[in-house]
Amino acid sequence: ISFNAFSQTDLTRKIADAAARLEPKIIAWRRDIHEHPELGNLEKRTSALIAAHLQQLGLEVKTGIAHTGVVALLKGSKPGPVVALRADMDALPITESTGLPFASTQKTIYNGAETGVMHACGHDAHVAILMGVAELLSSMKNEIRGTVKFIFQPAEEGVPRGEEGGAELMVKEGVLTNPDVNAIFGLHVKAGLETGKIGYKAGGMYAAVNDMKIIVTGKPAHGAYPWLSVDPIVVASQIINSLQTIVSRNVDLTKNPAVVTIGAINGGNRQNIISEKVEMLGTIRTFSASDEELIIKRIQTIVTKTAEAAGATAAAIIPYASHYPVTMNDTLLTEKMLPSLIRAAGADNVELVNGVTGAEDFSFYQQKVPGVFVQLGAMPKGKNPAEVAPHHTSKFFIEESSFVLGVKVLSTLALDYLNSSNVKK
């Protein structure tokens, strides 16, 4: 026991020292990726940067998985199980306004309109951290019992309707096989969690998500003669108001939270024309299959019956373009790896957190193998979480000093899992 305790302490120190030495590289990679963001399924430059680094480390590298994904294998000096570590690569259609010296100036056309492209969710940091982990673990090959599979995944934020991508396509193309993965770990920076902290939760960590499109069709008319119309804008507003009652009156909130949001509404183009059609886009967030089924049924009923009562027609397409399951951290694996999180971050810095109504397609890996996904604090110390720019906004900001802990956490999880005596070999 004393020998094992000494070896573990020594390994922790070795990881910490190596991570600290890698910090300048990780920050440089992150800034380069941040300055050159790419949307889902288009991450060609990012993919090439990753592949070149992994090849330089002497790893077995495969590219072009799920369009632009990169997967690499690091085989340890001794036989053992296979653990996977995952980072997502894609950016968002947002015009950056951080004022950072490495801010993105990229432009694109998205949904028919010009917009900027920005890493507004931290995927640039995820990539840089995992590149650092790959270098660190490659230098410790003799410490590894088994194999580490590094997964750099495109399109976590989703793909255009009609396309495939993200974790779902990675799984479909065999990323968890050849060799078969026994467990998978990942992390996500969190702008509202203080740097140096790790957030964890067994069970539902991030919500399931369905996107939806609602189409309301009425009867057009001159705006001066509304009695000749069936106004789809009025019907749409009634639908939106009624949708608010689903969470407040139909979902048992003592068990799980839920969200129904309409994020876009489009109809009409002039002040004195009653249009024929209104289209709305929205999102549904749930933490259980039963709540998901209930909410979808209620939306369908409200949409069709509200329109029918007004003499219009309406349809709700659910899911419209994407659906992610609940990010469900395996309870036994979470319990098993909690000491590893504590060793990497310190007992005072590991916090049990509530479920997040954001969604993560890491859930597709967890449907196939046990997995644990954690939050990495990236808020400058002393800041008020209520005052920081949230994810998916133009001023989104993360503290770069958080990256070293990210490297320590993923490296420790991987090595502890592989070297654990009670892991099935």
XYZ file of C-alpha atoms in Angstrom, residues 63-231:
169
model
C -7.971 11.531 -40.748
C -11.165 12.203 -42.668
C -13.407 10.447 -40.148
C -16.928 11.942 -40.130
C -15.675 14.426 -42.761
C -12.842 16.183 -40.866
C -12.351 14.153 -37.688
C -8.928 12.973 -36.520
C -8.258 9.867 -34.409
C -4.889 8.775 -33.031
C -3.695 5.757 -31.036
C -1.040 5.713 -28.353
C -0.124 2.149 -27.404
C 1.420 1.750 -23.983
C 4.370 -0.452 -23.145
C 2.130 -3.006 -21.404
C -1.151 -4.662 -22.400
C -4.418 -3.369 -20.966
C -7.765 -1.768 -21.784
C -8.497 1.089 -24.191
C -9.511 4.531 -22.973
C -10.692 7.339 -25.273
C -10.299 11.091 -24.770
C -12.384 13.449 -26.875
C -12.236 17.113 -27.952
C -14.595 18.952 -30.316
C -13.255 21.274 -33.019
C -16.026 23.428 -34.522
C -16.870 27.117 -34.106
C -20.133 29.076 -34.317
C -21.658 31.622 -36.747
C -21.096 34.606 -34.435
C -19.245 37.873 -35.072
C -16.630 38.244 -32.342
C -16.466 41.448 -30.271
C -13.974 40.518 -27.530
C -11.249 42.885 -28.711
C -8.622 40.194 -28.138
C -5.420 40.534 -30.202
C -6.134 37.077 -31.659
C -9.863 37.673 -32.211
C -11.453 36.102 -35.260
C -12.138 38.231 -38.327
C -13.487 35.305 -40.372
C -16.724 35.833 -42.316
C -19.168 33.399 -43.877
C -22.684 33.093 -45.236
C -24.930 31.228 -42.810
C -28.671 30.688 -43.362
C -28.509 33.156 -46.231
C -26.927 36.015 -44.279
C -23.353 37.182 -43.759
C -21.947 36.603 -40.292
C -18.680 36.214 -38.497
C -17.254 32.908 -37.318
C -16.090 32.573 -33.714
C -15.018 30.028 -31.147
C -17.717 31.196 -28.734
C -17.992 27.955 -26.758
C -14.396 26.986 -26.021
C -13.817 24.224 -28.551
C -10.526 25.885 -29.482
C -9.407 25.322 -25.886
C -10.631 21.712 -25.921
C -8.506 20.963 -28.992
C -5.409 22.655 -27.594
C -5.776 20.865 -24.256
C -6.094 17.442 -25.878
C -3.119 18.152 -28.142
C -1.207 18.850 -24.945
C -2.477 15.636 -23.345
C -1.344 13.663 -26.397
C 2.167 15.098 -26.075
C 2.278 14.533 -22.319
C 1.097 10.920 -22.457
C 3.379 10.149 -25.408
C 6.313 11.098 -23.194
C 5.031 8.667 -20.528
C 4.509 5.657 -22.753
C 6.281 3.394 -20.275
C 3.711 4.344 -17.606
C 0.757 3.204 -19.734
C -0.926 -0.181 -19.415
C -3.120 -0.343 -22.504
C -4.040 2.118 -25.234
C -5.177 5.754 -25.367
C -7.408 6.755 -28.279
C -7.482 10.512 -28.976
C -10.695 11.647 -30.698
C -10.824 15.092 -32.300
C -14.426 15.480 -33.391
C -16.046 17.902 -35.847
C -19.520 19.433 -35.747
C -20.485 19.188 -32.082
C -22.654 22.278 -32.574
C -24.657 20.476 -35.233
C -24.761 20.420 -39.021
C -27.115 21.881 -41.627
C -30.356 20.005 -42.196
C -29.790 17.023 -44.447
C -26.128 16.546 -43.471
C -24.609 14.036 -41.058
C -21.819 14.826 -38.655
C -20.583 15.120 -35.119
C -20.295 12.362 -32.552
C -23.199 10.423 -34.027
C -21.397 10.042 -37.355
C -18.067 9.364 -35.613
C -19.700 6.431 -33.796
C -21.360 5.234 -36.992
C -17.965 5.232 -38.737
C -16.434 3.061 -36.003
C -14.482 5.464 -33.805
C -15.199 3.333 -30.710
C -13.943 0.126 -32.331
C -10.680 -1.227 -33.754
C -9.610 -1.315 -30.968
C -12.771 -1.402 -28.873
C -12.981 1.424 -26.341
C -13.666 0.451 -22.701
C -14.337 3.952 -21.371
C -14.333 7.547 -22.615
C -13.627 10.876 -20.906
C -14.123 14.473 -21.964
C -14.375 17.994 -20.597
C -15.946 21.334 -21.419
C -14.707 24.739 -20.346
C -17.302 26.707 -18.374
C -17.209 30.500 -18.483
C -19.147 30.835 -15.230
C -17.046 28.419 -13.133
C -13.890 29.809 -11.529
C -10.524 28.823 -12.942
C -9.014 25.955 -10.978
C -12.382 24.306 -10.331
C -13.782 21.075 -11.769
C -17.525 20.434 -11.887
C -18.828 16.872 -11.966
C -22.116 14.999 -11.668
C -23.128 11.351 -11.912
C -26.145 10.683 -14.134
C -27.648 13.380 -16.357
C -24.966 16.071 -16.775
C -26.266 17.804 -19.917
C -29.796 17.713 -21.302
C -31.124 15.921 -24.342
C -31.968 18.342 -27.133
C -34.435 18.328 -30.000
C -34.620 21.237 -32.378
C -37.976 21.996 -34.016
C -39.529 23.933 -36.859
C -43.131 25.099 -36.669
C -44.911 26.198 -39.856
C -48.202 28.114 -39.572
C -50.220 28.637 -42.761
C -53.118 31.064 -42.885
C -54.869 33.220 -45.473
C -53.210 36.404 -46.741
C -54.975 39.761 -47.097
C -54.465 43.519 -47.162
C -53.530 44.775 -43.705
C -56.469 47.206 -43.828
C -58.952 44.330 -44.177
C -57.937 41.748 -41.560
C -61.410 40.150 -41.559
C -60.575 38.754 -44.987
C -57.540 36.956 -43.612
C -56.547 34.132 -41.345
C -53.563 35.876 -39.794
